[in-house]
Coordinates of N, CA and C and ligand atoms in Angstrom, one line a residue:
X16 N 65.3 14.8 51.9 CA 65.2 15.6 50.7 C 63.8 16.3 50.6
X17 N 64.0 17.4 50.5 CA 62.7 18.1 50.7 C 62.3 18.8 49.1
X18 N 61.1 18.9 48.5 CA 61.1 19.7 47.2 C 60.0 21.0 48.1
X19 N 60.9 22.3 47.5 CA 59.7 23.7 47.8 C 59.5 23.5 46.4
X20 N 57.8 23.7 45.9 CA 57.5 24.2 44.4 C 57.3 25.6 44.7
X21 N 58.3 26.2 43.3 CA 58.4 27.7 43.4 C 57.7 28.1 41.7
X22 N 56.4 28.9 42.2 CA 55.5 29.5 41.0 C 56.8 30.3 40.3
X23 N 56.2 30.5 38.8 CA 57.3 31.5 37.9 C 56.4 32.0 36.9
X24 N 56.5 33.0 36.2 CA 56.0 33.4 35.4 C 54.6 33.1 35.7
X25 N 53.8 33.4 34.6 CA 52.4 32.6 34.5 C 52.1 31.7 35.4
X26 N 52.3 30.4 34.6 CA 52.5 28.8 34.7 C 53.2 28.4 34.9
X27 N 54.6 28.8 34.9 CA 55.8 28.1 35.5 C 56.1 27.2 36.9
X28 N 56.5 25.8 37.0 CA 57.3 25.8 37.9 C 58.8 25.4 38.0
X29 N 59.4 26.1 38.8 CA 60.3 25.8 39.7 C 60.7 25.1 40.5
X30 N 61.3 24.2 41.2 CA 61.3 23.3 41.9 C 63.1 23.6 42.9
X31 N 63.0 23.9 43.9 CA 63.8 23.6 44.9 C 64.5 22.0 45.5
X32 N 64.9 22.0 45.8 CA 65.9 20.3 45.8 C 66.5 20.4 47.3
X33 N 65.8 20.6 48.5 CA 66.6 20.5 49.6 C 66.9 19.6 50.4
X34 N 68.5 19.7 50.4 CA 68.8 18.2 51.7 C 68.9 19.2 53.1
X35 N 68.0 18.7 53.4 CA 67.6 19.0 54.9 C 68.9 19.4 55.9
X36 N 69.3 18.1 56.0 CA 71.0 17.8 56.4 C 72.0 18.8 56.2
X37 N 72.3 18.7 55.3 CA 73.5 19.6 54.7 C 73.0 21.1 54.5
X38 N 71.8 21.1 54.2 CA 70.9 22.5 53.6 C 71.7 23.0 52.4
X39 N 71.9 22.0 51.7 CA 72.7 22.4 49.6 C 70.9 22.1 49.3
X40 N 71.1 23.3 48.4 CA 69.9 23.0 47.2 C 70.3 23.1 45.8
X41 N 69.6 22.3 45.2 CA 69.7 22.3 43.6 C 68.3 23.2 43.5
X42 N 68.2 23.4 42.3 CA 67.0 24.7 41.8 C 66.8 23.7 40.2
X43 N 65.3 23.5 39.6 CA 65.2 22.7 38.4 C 64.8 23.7 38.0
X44 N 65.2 24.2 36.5 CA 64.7 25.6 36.0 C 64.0 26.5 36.2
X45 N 65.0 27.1 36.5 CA 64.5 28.3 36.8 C 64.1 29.5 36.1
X46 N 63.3 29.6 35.9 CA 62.6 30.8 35.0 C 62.6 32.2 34.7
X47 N 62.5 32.3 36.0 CA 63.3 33.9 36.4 C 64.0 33.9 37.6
X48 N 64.7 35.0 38.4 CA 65.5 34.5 39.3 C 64.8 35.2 40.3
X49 N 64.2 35.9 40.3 CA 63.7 36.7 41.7 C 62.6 35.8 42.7
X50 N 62.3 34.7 42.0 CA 61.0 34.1 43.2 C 62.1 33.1 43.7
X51 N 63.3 32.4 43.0 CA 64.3 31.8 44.0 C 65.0 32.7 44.7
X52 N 65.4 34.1 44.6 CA 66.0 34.7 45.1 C 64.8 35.0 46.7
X53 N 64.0 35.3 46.4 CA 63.0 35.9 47.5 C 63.1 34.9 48.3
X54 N 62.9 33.2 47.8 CA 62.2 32.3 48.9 C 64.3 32.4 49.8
X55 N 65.0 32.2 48.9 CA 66.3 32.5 49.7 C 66.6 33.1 50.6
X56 N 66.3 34.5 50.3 CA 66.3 35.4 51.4 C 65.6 35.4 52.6
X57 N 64.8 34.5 52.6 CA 63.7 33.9 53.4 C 64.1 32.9 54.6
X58 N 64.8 32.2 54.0 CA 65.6 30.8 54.6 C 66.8 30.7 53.8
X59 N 67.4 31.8 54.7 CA 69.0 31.9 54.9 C 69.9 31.0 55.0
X60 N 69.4 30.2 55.8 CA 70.5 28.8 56.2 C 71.4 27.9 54.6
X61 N 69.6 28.2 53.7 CA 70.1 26.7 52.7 C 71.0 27.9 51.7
X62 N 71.9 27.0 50.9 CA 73.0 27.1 50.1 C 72.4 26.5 48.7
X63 N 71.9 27.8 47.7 CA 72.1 27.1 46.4 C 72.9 26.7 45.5
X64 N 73.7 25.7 45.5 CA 74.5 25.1 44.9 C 74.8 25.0 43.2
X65 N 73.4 24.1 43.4 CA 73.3 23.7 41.2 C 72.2 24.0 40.8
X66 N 72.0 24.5 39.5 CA 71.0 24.7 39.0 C 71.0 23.5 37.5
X67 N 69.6 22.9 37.3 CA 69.6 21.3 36.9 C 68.6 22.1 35.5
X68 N 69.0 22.2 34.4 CA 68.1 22.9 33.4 C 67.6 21.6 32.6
X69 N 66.1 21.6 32.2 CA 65.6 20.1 31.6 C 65.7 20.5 29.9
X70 N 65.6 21.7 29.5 CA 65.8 22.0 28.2 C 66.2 23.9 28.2
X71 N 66.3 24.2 26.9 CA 67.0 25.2 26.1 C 66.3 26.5 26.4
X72 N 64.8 26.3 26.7 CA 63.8 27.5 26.6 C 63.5 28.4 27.5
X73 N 63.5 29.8 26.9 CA 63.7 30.8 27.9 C 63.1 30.4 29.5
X74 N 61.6 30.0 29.4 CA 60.9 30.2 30.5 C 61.8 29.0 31.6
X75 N 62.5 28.4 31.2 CA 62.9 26.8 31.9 C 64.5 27.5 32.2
X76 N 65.4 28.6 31.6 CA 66.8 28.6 31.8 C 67.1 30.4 32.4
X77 N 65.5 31.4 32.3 CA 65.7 32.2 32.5 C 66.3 32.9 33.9
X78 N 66.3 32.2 34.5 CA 67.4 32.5 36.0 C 68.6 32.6 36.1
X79 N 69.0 31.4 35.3 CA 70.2 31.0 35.1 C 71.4 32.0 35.7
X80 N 71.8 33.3 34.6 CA 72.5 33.8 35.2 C 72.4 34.4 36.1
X81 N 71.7 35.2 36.4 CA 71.5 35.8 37.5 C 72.0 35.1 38.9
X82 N 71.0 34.1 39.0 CA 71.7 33.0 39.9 C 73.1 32.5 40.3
X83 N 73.6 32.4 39.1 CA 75.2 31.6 38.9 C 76.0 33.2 39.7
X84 N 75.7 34.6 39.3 CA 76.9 35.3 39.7 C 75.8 35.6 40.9
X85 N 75.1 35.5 41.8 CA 74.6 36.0 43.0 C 75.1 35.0 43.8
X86 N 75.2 33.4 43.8 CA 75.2 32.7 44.4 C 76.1 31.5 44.0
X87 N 77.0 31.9 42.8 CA 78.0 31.3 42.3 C 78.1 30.1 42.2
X88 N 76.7 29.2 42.0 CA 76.4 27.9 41.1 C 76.7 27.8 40.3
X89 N 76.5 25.7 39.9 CA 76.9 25.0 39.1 C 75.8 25.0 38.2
X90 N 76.0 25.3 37.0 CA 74.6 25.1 35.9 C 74.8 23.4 35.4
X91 N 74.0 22.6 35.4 CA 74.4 21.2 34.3 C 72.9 21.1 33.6
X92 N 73.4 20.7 32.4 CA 72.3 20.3 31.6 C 72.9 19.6 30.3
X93 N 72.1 19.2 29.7 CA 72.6 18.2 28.3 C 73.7 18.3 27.2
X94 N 74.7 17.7 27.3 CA 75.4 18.1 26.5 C 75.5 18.4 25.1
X95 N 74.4 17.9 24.3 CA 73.9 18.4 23.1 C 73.6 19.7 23.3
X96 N 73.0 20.7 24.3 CA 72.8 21.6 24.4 C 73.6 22.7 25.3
X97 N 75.3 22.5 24.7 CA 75.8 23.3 25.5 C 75.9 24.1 25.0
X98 N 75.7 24.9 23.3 CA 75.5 25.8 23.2 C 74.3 26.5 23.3
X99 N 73.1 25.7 23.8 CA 71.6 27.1 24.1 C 71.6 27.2 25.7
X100 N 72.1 26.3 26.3 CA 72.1 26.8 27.9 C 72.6 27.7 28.5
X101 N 72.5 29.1 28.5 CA 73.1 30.0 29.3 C 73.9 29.3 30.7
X102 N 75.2 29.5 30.0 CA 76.0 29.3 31.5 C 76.5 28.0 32.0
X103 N 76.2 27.5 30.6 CA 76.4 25.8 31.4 C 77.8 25.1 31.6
X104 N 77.8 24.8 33.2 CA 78.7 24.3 33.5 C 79.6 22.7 33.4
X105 N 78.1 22.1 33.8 CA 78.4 20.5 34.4 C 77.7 20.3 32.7
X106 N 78.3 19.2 31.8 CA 77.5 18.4 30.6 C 77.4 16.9 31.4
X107 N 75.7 16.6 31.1 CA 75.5 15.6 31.3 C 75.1 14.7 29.8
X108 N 75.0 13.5 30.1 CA 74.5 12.5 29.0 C 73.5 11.2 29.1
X109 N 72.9 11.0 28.1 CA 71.9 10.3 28.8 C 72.0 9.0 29.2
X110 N 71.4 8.4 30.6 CA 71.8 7.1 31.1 C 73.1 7.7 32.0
X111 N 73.7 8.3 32.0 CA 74.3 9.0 33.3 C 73.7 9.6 34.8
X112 N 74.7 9.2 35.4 CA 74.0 9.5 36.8 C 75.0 10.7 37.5
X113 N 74.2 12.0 37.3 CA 74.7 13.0 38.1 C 74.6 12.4 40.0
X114 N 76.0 12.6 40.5 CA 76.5 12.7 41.8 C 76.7 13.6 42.6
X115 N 76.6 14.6 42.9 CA 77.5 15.7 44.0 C 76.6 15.9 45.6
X116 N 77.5 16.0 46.6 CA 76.7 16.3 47.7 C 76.0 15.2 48.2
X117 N 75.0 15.4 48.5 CA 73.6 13.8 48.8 C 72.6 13.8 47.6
X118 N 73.2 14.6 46.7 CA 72.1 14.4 45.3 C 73.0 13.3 44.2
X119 N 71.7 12.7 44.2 CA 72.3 11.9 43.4 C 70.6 11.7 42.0
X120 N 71.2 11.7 41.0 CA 70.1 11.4 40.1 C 70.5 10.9 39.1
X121 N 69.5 10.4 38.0 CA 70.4 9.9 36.5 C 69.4 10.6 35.8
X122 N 70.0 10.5 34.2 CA 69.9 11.6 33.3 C 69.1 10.9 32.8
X123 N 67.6 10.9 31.7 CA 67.6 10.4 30.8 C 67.0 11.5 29.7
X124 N 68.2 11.1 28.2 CA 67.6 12.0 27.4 C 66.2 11.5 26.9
X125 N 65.3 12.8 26.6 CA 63.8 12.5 26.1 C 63.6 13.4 25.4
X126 N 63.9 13.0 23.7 CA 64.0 14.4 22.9 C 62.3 14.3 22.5
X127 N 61.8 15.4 21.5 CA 60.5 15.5 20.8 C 60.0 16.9 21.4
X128 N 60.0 17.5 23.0 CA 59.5 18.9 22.7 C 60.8 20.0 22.5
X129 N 61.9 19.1 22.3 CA 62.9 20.1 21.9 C 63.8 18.8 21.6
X130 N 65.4 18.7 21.2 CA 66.1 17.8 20.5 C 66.7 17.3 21.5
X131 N 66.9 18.4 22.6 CA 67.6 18.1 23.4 C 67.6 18.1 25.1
X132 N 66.5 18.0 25.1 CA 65.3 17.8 26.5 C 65.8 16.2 27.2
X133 N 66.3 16.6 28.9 CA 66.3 15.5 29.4 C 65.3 15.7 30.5
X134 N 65.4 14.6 31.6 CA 64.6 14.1 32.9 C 65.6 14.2 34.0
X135 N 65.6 14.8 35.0 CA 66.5 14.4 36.2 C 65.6 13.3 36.9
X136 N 66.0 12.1 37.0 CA 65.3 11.3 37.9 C 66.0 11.1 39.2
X137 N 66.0 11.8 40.4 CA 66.4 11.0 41.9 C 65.7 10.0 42.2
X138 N 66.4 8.8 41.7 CA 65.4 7.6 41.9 C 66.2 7.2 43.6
X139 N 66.0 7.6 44.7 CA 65.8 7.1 45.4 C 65.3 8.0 46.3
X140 N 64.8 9.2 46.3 CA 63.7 10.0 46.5 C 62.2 8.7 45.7
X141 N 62.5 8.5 44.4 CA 61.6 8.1 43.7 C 60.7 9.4 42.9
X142 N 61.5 10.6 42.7 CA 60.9 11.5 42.1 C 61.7 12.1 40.9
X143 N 60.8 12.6 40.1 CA 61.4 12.6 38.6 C 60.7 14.3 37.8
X144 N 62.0 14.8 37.5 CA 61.7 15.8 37.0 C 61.7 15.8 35.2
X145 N 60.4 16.6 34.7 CA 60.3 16.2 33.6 C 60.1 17.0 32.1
X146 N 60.2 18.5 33.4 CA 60.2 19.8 32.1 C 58.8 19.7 31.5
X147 N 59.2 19.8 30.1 CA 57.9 20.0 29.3 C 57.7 18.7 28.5
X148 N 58.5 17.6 28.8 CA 58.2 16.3 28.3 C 57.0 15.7 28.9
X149 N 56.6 15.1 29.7 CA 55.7 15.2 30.4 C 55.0 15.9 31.5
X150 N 53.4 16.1 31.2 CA 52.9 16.8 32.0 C 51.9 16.2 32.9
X151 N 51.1 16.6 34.3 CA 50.0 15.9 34.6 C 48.9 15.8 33.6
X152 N 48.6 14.7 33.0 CA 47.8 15.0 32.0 C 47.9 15.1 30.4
X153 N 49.3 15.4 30.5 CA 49.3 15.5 29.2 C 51.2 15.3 28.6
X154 N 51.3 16.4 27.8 CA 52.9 16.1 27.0 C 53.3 17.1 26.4
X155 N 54.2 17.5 26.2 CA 54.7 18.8 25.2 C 54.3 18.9 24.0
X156 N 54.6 20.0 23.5 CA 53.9 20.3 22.0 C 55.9 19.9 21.2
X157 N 55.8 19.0 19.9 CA 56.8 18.8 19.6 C 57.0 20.0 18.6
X158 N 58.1 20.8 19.7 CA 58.5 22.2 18.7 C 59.6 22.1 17.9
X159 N 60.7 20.5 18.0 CA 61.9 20.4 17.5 C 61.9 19.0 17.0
X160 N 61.4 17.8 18.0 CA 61.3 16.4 17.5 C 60.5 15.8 17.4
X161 N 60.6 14.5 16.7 CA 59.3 14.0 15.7 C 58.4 12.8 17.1
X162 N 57.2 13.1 15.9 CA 56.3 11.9 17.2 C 56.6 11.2 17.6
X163 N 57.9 10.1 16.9 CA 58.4 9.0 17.2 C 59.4 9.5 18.6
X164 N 60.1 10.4 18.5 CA 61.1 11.0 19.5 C 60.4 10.7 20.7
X165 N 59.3 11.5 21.0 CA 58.4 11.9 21.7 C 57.7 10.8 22.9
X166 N 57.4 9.8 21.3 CA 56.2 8.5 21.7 C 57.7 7.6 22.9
X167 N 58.5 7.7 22.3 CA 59.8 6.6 22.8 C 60.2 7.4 23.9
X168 N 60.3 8.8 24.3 CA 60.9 9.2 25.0 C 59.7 9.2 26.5
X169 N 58.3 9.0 26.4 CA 57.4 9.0 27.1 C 57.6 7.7 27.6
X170 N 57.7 6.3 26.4 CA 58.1 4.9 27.4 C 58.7 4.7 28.3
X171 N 59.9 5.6 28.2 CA 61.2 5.7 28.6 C 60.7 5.8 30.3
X172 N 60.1 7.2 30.3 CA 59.3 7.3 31.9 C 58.2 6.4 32.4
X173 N 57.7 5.8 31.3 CA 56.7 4.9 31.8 C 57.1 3.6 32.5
X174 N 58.4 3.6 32.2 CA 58.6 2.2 32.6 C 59.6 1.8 34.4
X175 N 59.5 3.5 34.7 CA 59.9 3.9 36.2 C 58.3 2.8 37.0
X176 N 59.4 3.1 38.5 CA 58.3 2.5 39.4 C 57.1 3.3 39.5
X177 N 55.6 2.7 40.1 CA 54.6 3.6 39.2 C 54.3 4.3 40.6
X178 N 54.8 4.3 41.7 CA 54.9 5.1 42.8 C 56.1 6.4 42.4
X179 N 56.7 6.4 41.3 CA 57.5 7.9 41.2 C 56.4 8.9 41.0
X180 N 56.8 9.9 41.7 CA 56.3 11.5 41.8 C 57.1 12.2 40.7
X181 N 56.1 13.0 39.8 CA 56.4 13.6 38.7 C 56.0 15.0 38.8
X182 N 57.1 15.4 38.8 CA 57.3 17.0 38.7 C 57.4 17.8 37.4
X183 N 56.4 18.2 37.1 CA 56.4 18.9 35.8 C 57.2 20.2 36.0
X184 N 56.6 20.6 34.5 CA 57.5 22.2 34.2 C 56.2 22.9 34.4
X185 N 55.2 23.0 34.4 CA 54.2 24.1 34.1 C 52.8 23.7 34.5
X186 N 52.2 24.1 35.4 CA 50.5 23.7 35.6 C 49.3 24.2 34.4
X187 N 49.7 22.9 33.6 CA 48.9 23.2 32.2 C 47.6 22.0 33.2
X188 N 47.8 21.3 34.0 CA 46.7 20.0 34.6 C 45.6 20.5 33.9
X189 N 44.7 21.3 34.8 CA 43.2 21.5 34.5 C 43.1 21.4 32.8
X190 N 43.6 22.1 32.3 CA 43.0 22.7 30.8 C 44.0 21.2 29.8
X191 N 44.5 20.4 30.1 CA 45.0 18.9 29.8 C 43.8 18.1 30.2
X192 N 43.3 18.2 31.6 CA 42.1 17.4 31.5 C 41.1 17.4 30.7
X193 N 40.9 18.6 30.0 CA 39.6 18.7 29.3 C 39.7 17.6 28.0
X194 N 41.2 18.0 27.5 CA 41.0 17.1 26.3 C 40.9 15.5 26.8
X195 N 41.7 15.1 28.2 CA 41.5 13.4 28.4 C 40.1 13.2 28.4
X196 N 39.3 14.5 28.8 CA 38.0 13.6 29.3 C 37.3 13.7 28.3
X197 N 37.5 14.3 27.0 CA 37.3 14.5 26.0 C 37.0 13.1 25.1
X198 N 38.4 12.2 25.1 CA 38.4 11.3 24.1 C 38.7 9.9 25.5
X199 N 38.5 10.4 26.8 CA 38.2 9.0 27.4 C 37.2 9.1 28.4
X200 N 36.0 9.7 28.3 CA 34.6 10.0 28.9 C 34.6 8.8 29.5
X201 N 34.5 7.6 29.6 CA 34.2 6.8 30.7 C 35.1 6.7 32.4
X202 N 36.3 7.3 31.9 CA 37.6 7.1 32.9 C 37.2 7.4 34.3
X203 N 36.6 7.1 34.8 CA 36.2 7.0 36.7 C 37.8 7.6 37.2
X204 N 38.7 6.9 37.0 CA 39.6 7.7 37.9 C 40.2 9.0 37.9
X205 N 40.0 8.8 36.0 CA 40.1 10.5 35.4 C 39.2 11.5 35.9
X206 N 38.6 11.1 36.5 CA 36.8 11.7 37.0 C 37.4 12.2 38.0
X207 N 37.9 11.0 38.5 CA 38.1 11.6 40.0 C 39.7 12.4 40.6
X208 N 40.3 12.3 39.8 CA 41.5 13.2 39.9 C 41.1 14.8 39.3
X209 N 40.1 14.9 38.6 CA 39.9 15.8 38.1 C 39.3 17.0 39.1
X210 N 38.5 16.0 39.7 CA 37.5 16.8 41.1 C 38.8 17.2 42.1
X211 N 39.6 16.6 42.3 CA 41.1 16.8 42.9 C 41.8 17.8 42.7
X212 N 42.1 17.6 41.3 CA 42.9 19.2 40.6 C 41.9 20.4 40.6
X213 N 40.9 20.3 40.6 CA 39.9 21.9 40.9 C 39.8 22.3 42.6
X214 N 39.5 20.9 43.5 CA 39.9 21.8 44.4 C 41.0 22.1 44.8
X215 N 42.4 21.4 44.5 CA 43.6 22.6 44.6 C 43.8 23.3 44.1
X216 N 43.1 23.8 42.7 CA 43.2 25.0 42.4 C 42.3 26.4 43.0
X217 N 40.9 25.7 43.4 CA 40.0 26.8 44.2 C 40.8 26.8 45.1
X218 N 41.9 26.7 46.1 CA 42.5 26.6 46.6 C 44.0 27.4 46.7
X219 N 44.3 27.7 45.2 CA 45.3 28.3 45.2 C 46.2 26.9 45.2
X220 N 46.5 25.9 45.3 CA 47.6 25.1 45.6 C 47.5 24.3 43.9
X221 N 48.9 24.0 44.1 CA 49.8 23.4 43.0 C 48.8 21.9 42.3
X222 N 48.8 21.6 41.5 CA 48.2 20.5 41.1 C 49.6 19.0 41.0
X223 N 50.9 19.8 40.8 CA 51.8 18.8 41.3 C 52.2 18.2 42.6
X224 N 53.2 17.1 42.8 CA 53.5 16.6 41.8 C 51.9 15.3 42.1
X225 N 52.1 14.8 40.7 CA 51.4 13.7 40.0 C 52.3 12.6 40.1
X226 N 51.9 11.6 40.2 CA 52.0 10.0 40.2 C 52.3 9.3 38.6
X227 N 53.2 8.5 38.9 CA 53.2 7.6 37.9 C 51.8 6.8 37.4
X228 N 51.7 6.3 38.5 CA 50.4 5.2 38.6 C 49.0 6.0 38.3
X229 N 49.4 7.6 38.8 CA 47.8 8.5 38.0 C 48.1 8.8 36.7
X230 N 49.0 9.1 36.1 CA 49.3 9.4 34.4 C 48.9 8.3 34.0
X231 N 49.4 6.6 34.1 CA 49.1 5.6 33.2 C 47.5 5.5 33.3
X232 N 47.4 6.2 34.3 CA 45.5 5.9 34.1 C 44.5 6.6 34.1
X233 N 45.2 7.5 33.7 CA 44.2 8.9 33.1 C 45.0 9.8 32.2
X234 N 46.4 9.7 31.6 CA 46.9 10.4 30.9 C 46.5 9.8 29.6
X235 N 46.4 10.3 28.7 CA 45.6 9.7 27.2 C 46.7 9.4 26.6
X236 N 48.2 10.5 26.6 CA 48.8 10.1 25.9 C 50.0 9.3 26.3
X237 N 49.9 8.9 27.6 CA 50.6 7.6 28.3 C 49.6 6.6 27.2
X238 N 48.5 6.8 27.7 CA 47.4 5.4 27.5 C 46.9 4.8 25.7
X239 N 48.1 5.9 25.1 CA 48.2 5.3 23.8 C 48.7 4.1 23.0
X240 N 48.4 3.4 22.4 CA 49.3 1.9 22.4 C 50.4 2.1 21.4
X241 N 50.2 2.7 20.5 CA 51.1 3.2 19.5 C 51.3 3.8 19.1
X242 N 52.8 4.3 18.1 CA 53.0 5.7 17.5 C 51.9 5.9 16.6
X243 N 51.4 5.7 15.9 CA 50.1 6.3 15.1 C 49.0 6.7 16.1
X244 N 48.6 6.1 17.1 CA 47.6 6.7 18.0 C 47.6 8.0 18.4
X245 N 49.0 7.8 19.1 CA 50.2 8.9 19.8 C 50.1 10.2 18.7
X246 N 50.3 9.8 17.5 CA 50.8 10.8 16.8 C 48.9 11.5 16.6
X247 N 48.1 10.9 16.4 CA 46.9 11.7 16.2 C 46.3 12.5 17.1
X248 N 46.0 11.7 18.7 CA 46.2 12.5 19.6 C 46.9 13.9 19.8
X249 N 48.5 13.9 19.3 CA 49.0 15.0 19.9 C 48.3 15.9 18.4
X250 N 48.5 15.7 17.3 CA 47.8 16.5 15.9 C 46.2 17.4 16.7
X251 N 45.2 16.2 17.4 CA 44.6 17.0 17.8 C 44.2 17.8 19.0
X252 N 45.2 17.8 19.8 CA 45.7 17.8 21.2 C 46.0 19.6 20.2
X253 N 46.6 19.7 19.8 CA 47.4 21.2 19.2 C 46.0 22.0 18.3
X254 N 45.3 21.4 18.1 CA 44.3 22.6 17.9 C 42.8 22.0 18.7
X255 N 43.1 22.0 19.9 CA 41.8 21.2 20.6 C 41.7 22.6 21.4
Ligands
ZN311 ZN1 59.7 24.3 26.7
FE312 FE1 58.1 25.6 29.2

């Protein structure tokens, strides 16, 4: 299983899902459809199949159709949100394990930056897609659910193996670092992942995916003990 990270918009990513073997891909939100369409047109062979939406919001479902009538995919995404997902085909639920093809993943819902925001985890890849629930560095801004949502739906991923690869929705890294090193100035390892993400960015390359084992020990808002911590953090995380 191969992941292409496909840039979108701004900040966006995209994430491709190839089994090598078969050459079916899944596509994880897709934002707009022309930079999946281009890398397609590119490498003819692979077949995109499904398209895996982690939440409701334009920048995360904006491909959708385009995609579905060019290439006559399967849309799946949460079934609480079968009415905001353009197109949705497959309803998943959480603690369910999507099947088809050689993909196999399980659902978990993780409400707080929207109500109805899940995680595709292929846990035997050991890699986990996370939207705008978690980021390298940091977490979503809660535009729909409460801190508690949020704090519980972060455990939820923390308590994966700490060798899972975490695939965000958006390269917020760098400008997330500033506030960890903000309120955890001593963090050596924070230090040094930091020096990491600048040169892949002088670099032009992706700062994903990020590690389990790097968020618990440099993410501030992994490294919170409790919802009241959690909750002040994100308060000043939104006007930092
Ligand atoms: Zn979002
Ligand atoms: Fe987003």
């Amino acid at each position: 299983m191969k992941i292409k990270i496909i840039k979108c918009l701004q900040d966006n990513f995209s994430y491709l899902i190839i089994d090598e073997k078969s050459q079916l891909a899944c596509v994880i939100d897709p934002s707009e459809p022309d930079p999946i369409i281009d890398f397609l047109n590119h490498n003819t062979k692979i077949t995109l199949k499904y398209i895996l939406n982690t939440h409701h919001h334009y920048d995360h479902v904006g491909g959708n159709h385009k995609l579905k009538k060019k290439y006559n995919c399967k849309i799946i995404g949460f079934k609480g949100d079968k009415d905001r997902i353009p197109e949705i085909d497959i309803l998943v639920d959480d603690n369910q394990i999507w099947k088809k093809d050689s993909f196999e993943a399980k659902i978990y819902h993780i409400p707080g930056h929207t109500t109805g925001h899940i995680a595709f985890h292929f846990y035997n890849e050991k890699k986990i897609f996370t939207g705008d629930t978690l980021f390298s560095l940091g977490c979503g801004r809660l535009f729909e659910g409460t801190y508690e949502q949020m704090f519980n739906s972060l455990k939820k991923i923390k308590q994966l193996p700490k060798d899972t690869e975490i695939y965000c929705g958006h390269e917020y890294t760098l400008q997330n670092s500033k506030f960890c090193i903000a309120n955890d100035p001593e963090n050596l390892k924070l230090k040094e992942k930091i020096t990491i993400i600048k040169n892949n960015l002088r670099k032009n390359l992706p700062t994903v995916p990020t590690t389990l084992q790097d968020e618990l020990e440099c993410n501030i808002f992994l490294k919170a003990k409790d919802l009241k911590s959690f909750s002040k953090l994100r308060d000043l995380k939104d006007n930092f």
